[in-house]
Coordinates of C-alpha atoms and ligand atoms in Angstrom, one line a residue:
M1432 CA 14.6 -5.9 -8.9
G1433 CA 16.5 -4.4 -11.7
K1434 CA 18.6 -1.4 -12.4
Y1435 CA 15.7 1.0 -12.5
F1436 CA 12.7 -0.7 -11.0
G1437 CA 12.7 -1.3 -7.2
T1438 CA 10.1 -2.7 -4.8
S1439 CA 7.5 -0.1 -5.9
G1440 CA 8.3 1.1 -9.4
I1441 CA 11.1 3.5 -10.2
R1442 CA 12.0 5.8 -7.2
G1443 CA 14.8 8.2 -6.5
V1444 CA 16.0 11.7 -6.0
F1445 CA 14.9 14.0 -8.8
S1446 CA 17.7 15.1 -11.2
E1447 CA 20.2 12.7 -9.7
C1448 CA 18.6 9.4 -10.5
V1449 CA 15.0 10.2 -11.7
T1450 CA 15.5 12.6 -14.6
P1451 CA 13.3 13.9 -17.5
E1452 CA 15.6 11.9 -19.8
L1453 CA 14.8 8.7 -17.8
A1454 CA 11.1 9.6 -17.8
L1455 CA 11.2 10.0 -21.6
G1456 CA 12.8 6.6 -22.0
V1457 CA 10.4 4.8 -19.6
G1458 CA 7.5 6.5 -21.6
K1459 CA 8.9 5.0 -24.8
A1460 CA 9.4 1.6 -23.1
V1461 CA 5.9 1.5 -21.8
G1462 CA 4.5 2.4 -25.2
T1463 CA 6.7 -0.2 -26.9
Y1464 CA 5.6 -2.9 -24.4
I1465 CA 1.9 -2.2 -24.8
G1466 CA 2.2 -1.8 -28.5
G1467 CA -0.9 0.5 -29.0
G1468 CA -4.0 1.8 -27.3
T1469 CA -4.6 4.4 -24.5
V1470 CA -2.7 5.2 -21.3
V1471 CA -4.0 7.3 -18.4
V1472 CA -1.3 9.5 -16.7
G1473 CA -1.6 11.1 -13.3
M1474 CA 0.9 12.8 -11.0
D1475 CA 1.3 13.8 -7.3
T1476 CA 2.0 17.3 -6.0
R1477 CA 5.8 17.2 -6.1
T1478 CA 7.6 20.2 -7.6
S1479 CA 9.3 17.9 -10.1
S1480 CA 6.1 16.0 -11.2
E1481 CA 5.1 18.3 -14.0
T1482 CA 8.4 18.1 -15.8
L1483 CA 8.7 14.3 -15.4
K1484 CA 5.1 13.9 -16.6
R1485 CA 5.6 15.9 -19.7
A1486 CA 8.8 14.0 -20.7
F1487 CA 7.0 10.7 -20.0
V1488 CA 3.9 11.6 -22.0
S1489 CA 6.2 12.7 -24.9
G1490 CA 7.8 9.3 -24.9
L1491 CA 4.4 7.5 -24.9
L1492 CA 3.1 9.7 -27.8
S1493 CA 6.2 9.0 -29.9
T1494 CA 5.3 5.3 -29.9
G1495 CA 1.8 5.9 -31.1
I1496 CA 0.0 5.6 -27.8
D1497 CA -3.0 7.9 -27.0
V1498 CA -2.7 9.6 -23.7
I1499 CA -5.4 10.8 -21.2
D1500 CA -3.7 13.3 -18.9
I1501 CA -5.7 13.6 -15.6
G1502 CA -3.1 16.0 -14.1
L1503 CA -2.8 16.3 -10.3
A1504 CA -4.3 13.0 -9.1
P1505 CA -3.9 10.5 -6.2
T1506 CA -2.9 7.0 -7.3
P1507 CA -6.4 5.6 -6.6
L1508 CA -8.0 8.2 -9.0
T1509 CA -5.5 7.1 -11.7
G1510 CA -6.5 3.5 -11.0
F1511 CA -10.1 4.4 -11.2
A1512 CA -9.6 6.4 -14.5
I1513 CA -7.9 3.4 -16.2
R1514 CA -11.2 1.4 -15.9
L1515 CA -13.5 4.4 -16.4
Y1516 CA -11.9 5.2 -19.8
G1517 CA -11.2 1.5 -20.7
A1518 CA -7.5 2.4 -21.0
D1519 CA -4.8 -0.3 -21.5
A1520 CA -2.6 1.0 -18.6
G1521 CA -2.1 3.8 -16.2
V1522 CA 1.0 5.6 -14.9
M1523 CA 1.6 7.6 -11.8
I1524 CA 4.4 10.1 -11.4
T1525 CA 4.9 9.8 -7.6
A1526 CA 7.3 8.9 -4.9
S1527 CA 4.5 8.0 -2.5
H1528 CA 5.7 8.7 1.1
N1529 CA 9.3 9.7 0.3
P1530 CA 10.7 13.2 1.1
P1531 CA 10.0 16.1 -1.3
E1532 CA 13.2 15.8 -3.3
Y1533 CA 12.2 12.3 -4.5
N1534 CA 10.0 11.3 -7.4
G1535 CA 9.2 8.1 -9.3
I1536 CA 7.2 6.3 -11.9
K1537 CA 4.8 3.5 -11.2
V1538 CA 2.8 1.6 -13.9
W1539 CA -0.6 0.0 -13.5
Q1540 CA -2.5 -2.6 -15.5
A1541 CA -5.8 -2.3 -17.3
N1542 CA -7.6 -4.1 -14.4
G1543 CA -6.3 -1.5 -11.9
M1544 CA -3.5 -3.5 -10.2
A1545 CA 0.1 -2.5 -10.4
Y1546 CA 2.6 -4.0 -12.9
T1547 CA 4.1 -7.3 -11.6
P1548 CA 7.8 -7.7 -11.1
N1549 CA 7.8 -9.8 -14.4
M1550 CA 6.2 -7.0 -16.3
E1551 CA 8.6 -4.5 -14.9
N1552 CA 11.5 -6.7 -16.0
E1553 CA 10.2 -6.6 -19.5
L1554 CA 10.0 -2.8 -19.4
E1555 CA 13.5 -2.7 -18.0
K1556 CA 14.8 -4.9 -20.9
I1557 CA 13.2 -2.6 -23.5
L1558 CA 14.6 0.5 -21.8
E1559 CA 18.1 -1.1 -21.7
S1560 CA 18.1 -2.1 -25.3
G1561 CA 16.8 1.2 -26.6
N1562 CA 14.7 -0.6 -29.2
F1563 CA 11.7 1.6 -29.0
K1564 CA 8.7 1.6 -31.3
K1565 CA 8.8 4.7 -33.5
A1566 CA 5.5 6.0 -34.8
P1567 CA 5.6 7.9 -38.1
W1568 CA 4.3 11.5 -38.3
N1569 CA 0.7 10.5 -39.1
E1570 CA 0.5 7.8 -36.4
I1571 CA 1.7 9.8 -33.4
G1572 CA -0.6 9.4 -30.3
T1573 CA -3.1 12.1 -29.4
L1574 CA -3.2 13.9 -26.0
K1575 CA -6.4 14.6 -24.2
K1576 CA -7.0 16.1 -20.8
A1577 CA -9.7 14.8 -18.4
D1578 CA -10.9 15.2 -14.8
P1579 CA -12.5 11.9 -13.6
R1580 CA -13.2 13.2 -10.0
R1581 CA -17.0 13.7 -10.5
E1582 CA -17.3 10.1 -11.8
Y1583 CA -15.2 8.8 -8.9
V1584 CA -17.3 10.4 -6.3
G1585 CA -20.6 9.4 -8.1
K1586 CA -19.5 5.7 -8.2
A1587 CA -18.3 5.8 -4.6
L1588 CA -21.7 7.2 -3.5
E1589 CA -23.5 4.3 -5.3
M1590 CA -21.6 1.9 -3.0
L1591 CA -21.5 3.8 0.3
H1592 CA -24.3 5.4 2.3
L1593 CA -24.4 7.1 5.7
D1594 CA -27.6 7.6 7.8
G1595 CA -25.9 10.1 10.1
S1596 CA -23.5 13.0 9.6
Y1597 CA -20.0 13.2 11.2
T1598 CA -17.2 15.6 11.8
V1599 CA -14.1 14.3 9.9
V1600 CA -10.6 15.8 9.9
V1601 CA -8.8 15.0 6.7
D1602 CA -5.0 15.4 6.7
S1603 CA -3.7 14.9 3.1
G1604 CA -0.2 15.8 4.0
N1605 CA -0.1 18.4 1.1
G1606 CA -0.2 15.4 -1.2
A1607 CA -2.4 14.4 -4.0
G1608 CA -5.2 13.2 -1.7
S1609 CA -5.9 17.0 -1.1
V1610 CA -7.8 17.2 -4.4
L1611 CA -10.2 14.4 -3.7
S1612 CA -10.4 13.0 -0.1
P1613 CA -12.1 16.0 1.6
Y1614 CA -14.6 16.3 -1.3
L1615 CA -15.6 12.7 -1.1
Q1616 CA -16.2 13.0 2.7
R1617 CA -18.3 16.1 2.2
E1618 CA -20.4 14.5 -0.5
L1619 CA -21.1 11.6 1.9
G1620 CA -22.8 14.2 4.1
N1621 CA -20.0 14.9 6.6
R1622 CA -18.7 18.1 8.1
V1623 CA -15.1 18.2 6.9
I1624 CA -12.1 20.0 8.4
S1625 CA -9.1 19.9 6.0
L1626 CA -5.5 19.9 7.3
N1627 CA -2.4 20.2 5.1
S1628 CA -4.5 20.3 2.0
Y1629 CA -2.5 22.9 0.0
P1630 CA -1.0 20.8 -2.8
S1631 CA 2.2 22.7 -3.2
G1632 CA 4.9 19.9 -3.1
F1633 CA 6.2 21.4 0.1
F1634 CA 5.3 19.0 2.9
V1635 CA 4.3 20.3 6.4
R1636 CA 4.6 16.8 8.0
E1637 CA 6.4 13.6 7.2
L1638 CA 4.4 11.8 4.5
E1639 CA 4.4 8.4 6.1
P1640 CA 1.2 8.2 8.2
N1641 CA 2.2 7.1 11.8
A1642 CA 1.6 8.1 15.4
E1643 CA 4.4 10.7 15.3
S1644 CA 3.7 12.3 11.9
L1645 CA -0.1 12.5 12.7
S1646 CA 0.3 14.3 16.1
G1647 CA -1.2 17.5 14.5
L1648 CA -4.2 15.5 13.2
A1649 CA -4.7 13.9 16.6
K1650 CA -4.7 17.3 18.4
T1651 CA -7.2 18.7 15.9
V1652 CA -9.5 15.8 16.3
K1653 CA -9.5 16.3 20.1
V1654 CA -9.9 20.1 20.0
M1655 CA -12.6 20.0 17.3
K1656 CA -14.3 17.1 19.1
A1657 CA -14.4 15.3 15.7
D1658 CA -15.6 11.8 15.2
V1659 CA -12.5 10.6 13.4
G1660 CA -9.3 11.7 11.7
I1661 CA -8.0 10.3 8.4
A1662 CA -4.6 10.9 6.8
H1663 CA -2.9 9.9 3.6
D1664 CA 0.6 9.5 2.3
G1665 CA 1.8 11.5 -0.8
D1666 CA -0.3 9.6 -3.4
A1667 CA -3.1 8.6 -1.0
D1668 CA -3.0 4.9 -1.8
R1669 CA -2.6 4.5 2.0
I1670 CA -4.6 5.6 5.0
G1671 CA -3.8 6.2 8.7
V1672 CA -6.6 6.8 11.2
V1673 CA -7.1 8.7 14.5
D1674 CA -10.0 7.7 16.6
D1675 CA -12.7 9.8 18.3
E1676 CA -10.5 10.2 21.4
G1677 CA -7.6 11.6 19.4
N1678 CA -5.4 8.5 19.5
F1679 CA -3.6 7.1 16.5
V1680 CA -5.1 3.6 15.8
E1681 CA -2.4 1.0 15.5
Y1682 CA -2.3 -0.4 11.9
E1683 CA -2.9 -4.0 13.0
V1684 CA -6.1 -2.9 14.8
M1685 CA -7.3 -0.9 11.9
L1686 CA -6.7 -3.7 9.5
S1687 CA -8.8 -6.1 11.7
L1688 CA -11.6 -3.6 12.0
I1689 CA -11.9 -2.8 8.3
A1690 CA -11.5 -6.4 7.2
G1691 CA -14.3 -7.3 9.7
Y1692 CA -16.5 -4.5 8.3
T1693 CA -16.1 -5.6 4.7
L1694 CA -17.2 -9.2 5.7
R1695 CA -20.3 -7.6 7.3
K1696 CA -21.0 -5.5 4.3
F1697 CA -20.1 -7.8 1.4
G1698 CA -20.6 -11.2 3.0
R1699 CA -18.3 -14.0 4.2
G1700 CA -15.2 -14.9 2.2
K1701 CA -11.4 -14.7 1.9
I1702 CA -9.3 -11.9 3.4
V1703 CA -5.9 -11.5 1.8
T1704 CA -3.0 -10.1 3.8
T1705 CA 0.8 -10.4 3.9
V1706 CA 3.2 -12.7 5.8
D1707 CA 4.1 -9.8 8.2
A1708 CA 0.5 -9.4 9.5
G1709 CA -0.3 -10.7 13.0
F1710 CA -2.9 -13.1 14.5
A1711 CA -5.3 -10.4 15.6
L1712 CA -6.8 -10.3 12.1
D1713 CA -7.4 -14.1 12.1
D1714 CA -8.9 -14.1 15.5
Y1715 CA -11.1 -11.0 14.9
I1716 CA -12.6 -12.1 11.6
R1717 CA -13.1 -15.8 12.2
P1718 CA -16.5 -15.3 14.0
L1719 CA -17.5 -13.1 11.1
G1720 CA -17.1 -15.9 8.5
G1721 CA -13.7 -14.7 7.2
E1722 CA -10.7 -16.8 6.2
V1723 CA -7.2 -15.3 6.1
I1724 CA -4.8 -16.0 3.2
R1725 CA -1.2 -14.8 3.5
T1726 CA 0.9 -13.7 0.6
R1727 CA 4.2 -11.9 -0.2
V1728 CA 4.7 -8.4 1.1
G1729 CA 3.6 -5.6 -1.3
D1730 CA 0.3 -4.4 -2.9
V1731 CA 1.0 -6.2 -6.1
A1732 CA 1.1 -9.6 -4.4
V1733 CA -2.2 -8.8 -2.5
A1734 CA -3.9 -7.6 -5.7
D1735 CA -2.7 -10.6 -7.6
E1736 CA -4.1 -13.0 -5.0
L1737 CA -7.4 -11.2 -5.1
A1738 CA -7.6 -11.2 -8.9
K1739 CA -6.7 -15.0 -9.0
H1740 CA -8.8 -16.4 -6.2
G1741 CA -11.4 -13.7 -5.3
G1742 CA -11.8 -12.3 -1.9
V1743 CA -13.7 -9.7 0.1
F1744 CA -10.7 -7.6 1.1
G1745 CA -7.0 -7.3 0.9
G1746 CA -4.8 -5.3 3.2
E1747 CA -1.3 -4.9 4.6
P1748 CA -0.4 -3.8 8.1
S1749 CA 1.1 -0.6 6.5
G1750 CA -2.4 0.8 5.8
T1751 CA -2.4 -0.2 2.1
W1752 CA -5.9 -1.6 1.5
I1753 CA -7.6 -3.0 -1.5
I1754 CA -11.4 -3.3 -1.8
P1755 CA -11.8 -5.5 -4.9
Q1756 CA -15.6 -4.7 -5.2
W1757 CA -14.3 -1.2 -5.8
N1758 CA -11.0 -1.6 -7.6
L1759 CA -7.7 -3.6 -7.5
T1760 CA -5.7 -0.3 -6.9
P1761 CA -5.0 0.3 -3.2
D1762 CA -7.2 3.2 -2.3
G1763 CA -6.8 5.3 0.9
I1764 CA -9.6 7.7 -0.1
F1765 CA -12.3 5.1 -0.7
A1766 CA -11.1 3.4 2.5
G1767 CA -11.7 6.6 4.4
A1768 CA -15.3 6.7 3.2
L1769 CA -15.7 3.1 4.1
I1770 CA -14.5 3.8 7.6
L1771 CA -17.2 6.5 8.0
E1772 CA -19.8 4.0 6.9
M1773 CA -18.4 1.5 9.5
I1774 CA -18.7 4.2 12.2
D1775 CA -22.3 5.0 11.0
R1776 CA -23.3 1.3 11.3
L1777 CA -21.3 0.1 14.3
G1778 CA -20.2 3.0 16.5
P1779 CA -17.1 5.0 17.4
I1780 CA -13.7 3.5 16.6
S1781 CA -12.4 3.8 20.2
E1782 CA -15.2 1.4 21.2
L1783 CA -14.8 -1.0 18.3
A1784 CA -11.1 -1.2 18.8
K1785 CA -11.6 -2.8 22.2
E1786 CA -12.9 -5.9 20.5
V1787 CA -9.7 -6.5 18.6
P1788 CA -7.3 -8.9 20.4
R1789 CA -3.9 -7.5 21.3
Y1790 CA -0.8 -9.7 21.3
V1791 CA 2.9 -9.0 21.9
T1792 CA 4.9 -8.2 18.8
L1793 CA 8.8 -8.0 18.8
R1794 CA 11.0 -7.0 16.0
A1795 CA 14.8 -7.3 15.5
K1796 CA 17.3 -6.4 12.8
I1797 CA 20.6 -8.4 12.4
P1798 CA 23.4 -7.2 10.1
C1799 CA 23.8 -9.6 7.2
P1800 CA 25.8 -8.8 4.0
N1801 CA 23.6 -8.9 0.9
E1802 CA 25.6 -11.8 -0.7
K1803 CA 25.0 -14.0 2.3
K1804 CA 21.2 -13.5 2.5
A1805 CA 20.1 -16.4 0.2
K1806 CA 22.4 -19.0 1.8
A1807 CA 21.5 -17.8 5.3
M1808 CA 17.8 -18.2 4.5
E1809 CA 18.4 -21.7 3.3
I1810 CA 20.0 -22.6 6.6
I1811 CA 17.3 -21.0 8.6
A1812 CA 14.5 -22.9 6.7
R1813 CA 16.4 -26.2 7.1
E1814 CA 17.2 -25.8 10.8
A1815 CA 14.0 -24.1 12.0
L1816 CA 12.4 -27.4 12.9
K1817 CA 15.4 -28.4 15.1
N1818 CA 15.0 -25.2 17.1
F1819 CA 11.2 -24.7 17.2
E1820 CA 8.2 -27.0 17.3
Y1821 CA 5.9 -25.5 14.8
E1822 CA 2.8 -26.6 12.9
R1823 CA 3.2 -24.8 9.6
L1824 CA 6.0 -23.3 7.5
I1825 CA 5.2 -20.6 4.9
D1826 CA 8.1 -19.8 2.6
I1827 CA 6.5 -17.5 -0.1
D1828 CA 8.4 -14.5 1.2
G1829 CA 11.2 -15.2 3.7
V1830 CA 10.3 -18.0 6.2
R1831 CA 7.3 -17.8 8.5
I1832 CA 6.8 -20.6 11.0
E1833 CA 3.6 -20.7 13.1
N1834 CA 1.6 -22.4 15.8
S1835 CA -1.8 -21.6 17.1
D1836 CA -0.4 -19.2 19.7
W1837 CA 2.8 -17.7 18.1
W1838 CA 4.5 -17.1 14.8
I1839 CA 8.0 -16.0 13.7
L1840 CA 8.9 -14.4 10.3
F1841 CA 12.6 -14.4 9.1
R1842 CA 12.9 -12.1 6.1
P1843 CA 15.9 -10.5 4.5
S1844 CA 15.5 -6.7 3.8
G1845 CA 15.1 -5.8 0.1
T1846 CA 17.0 -2.6 0.5
E1847 CA 19.5 -2.9 3.4
P1848 CA 22.1 -5.4 4.5
I1849 CA 20.0 -6.8 7.3
M1850 CA 18.0 -9.8 8.2
R1851 CA 14.7 -9.0 9.9
I1852 CA 12.9 -11.1 12.6
T1853 CA 9.3 -10.3 13.4
L1854 CA 7.4 -12.4 15.9
E1855 CA 4.2 -12.4 17.8
A1856 CA 3.1 -14.4 20.9
H1857 CA 0.3 -14.2 23.5
T1858 CA 2.6 -13.2 26.4
E1859 CA 5.6 -11.0 26.9
E1860 CA 7.5 -13.9 28.4
K1861 CA 6.9 -16.3 25.5
A1862 CA 7.8 -13.5 23.0
K1863 CA 11.1 -12.9 24.6
E1864 CA 12.0 -16.6 24.8
L1865 CA 11.2 -17.0 21.1
M1866 CA 13.2 -13.9 20.2
E1867 CA 16.3 -15.2 22.0
K1868 CA 16.1 -18.5 20.1
A1869 CA 15.3 -16.8 16.8
E1870 CA 18.3 -14.4 17.1
R1871 CA 20.6 -17.4 17.9
L1872 CA 19.4 -19.3 14.9
V1873 CA 19.8 -16.3 12.5
R1874 CA 23.3 -15.3 13.8
G1875 CA 24.4 -19.0 13.5
A1876 CA 23.0 -19.2 9.9
I1877 CA 24.8 -15.9 8.8
E1878 CA 28.1 -17.2 10.3
R1879 CA 27.9 -20.4 8.3
A1880 CA 26.5 -18.8 5.1
Ligands
MG831 MG1 1.8 5.5 -1.4

């Protein structure tokens, strides 16, 4: 992580840290880095998005890059448009699930996946140096406007088909999903009830989809006797689901169900997830011919693994799902349509969810100064074997130790001075016993670090 780029592109409060001046500079840096060609630019519904987008586009044009401005667009539509127009990159002006005063910039590659941390470092270097490419007057980039929604829906309908028709409540949270998600559901043949779909930049609910923020959606599903409720964060790369009984479906359960469905639809293969995902996924998909691969936390790591080694599906427990047959951009809108196809083929989610195994998950946060994190992690990895009898150790992102019936993940927070412990076991008793030992290990390691 650098001065500007964090765990998901540039993110911060508008006019304090994310300014039009910064957007102009990042636009020049992206143009200089790519060196030529075309870039697709989209933005979410935030009140500051238009001003940031114009500054950013100005920077791009000044380096000689041609720009296709798709205006108000969810992240997955921008990802789709990059490939549709054969562009060299895509950029989203968005702060995802952050509060309305935030905004940000996230850059996407030609293949639809986000820029890797290495690529962001290169952008950062160019931005810091101020050595931007300067196009002379007769080589300045051209600006075109486009709306790829019709093509997006058309392509999605080539891949998805429903025999029945369902009542779907779509809660876009006043975010960018408002301009696409309800329309795709309607074109699939469903009856759609739209909630919070006025794209004003003023958010009625918290943008992070969870049981609390989706209580309005849950009530609506119940009252309208709908078959399902789907909700998005501000840029609709994520999805949260409410079942036919009006209950929020836990993320781990939904991850298992959708991974299982992609195996049924596309055939057996690899399922990519992150080190913080539980065993329910492994146990649920094994009989369906799936094999789980765990990678670092974050959509870039998941997309990277899918691009390198192939796979049927990639998803995080946060509701960020990648369907590689569709695109390498996480797509909560296409995912919503896929869920309807699953319901059409297999039945209501409340019934399907009963087949997903439930285990006990415990989480703890232990204060740890940032400068001690690296040393403490070293000690934890070294001493884990003395404290626990485990079969495998995975250290691609923090340290995860696992057996056939439990796992523990030790991982320093990227943003706060804390060390996180996440663990899962088959019984409450075992989980508590493991947590006591794990906390002792972490406290001891921090003391000696
Ligand atoms: Mg998002």
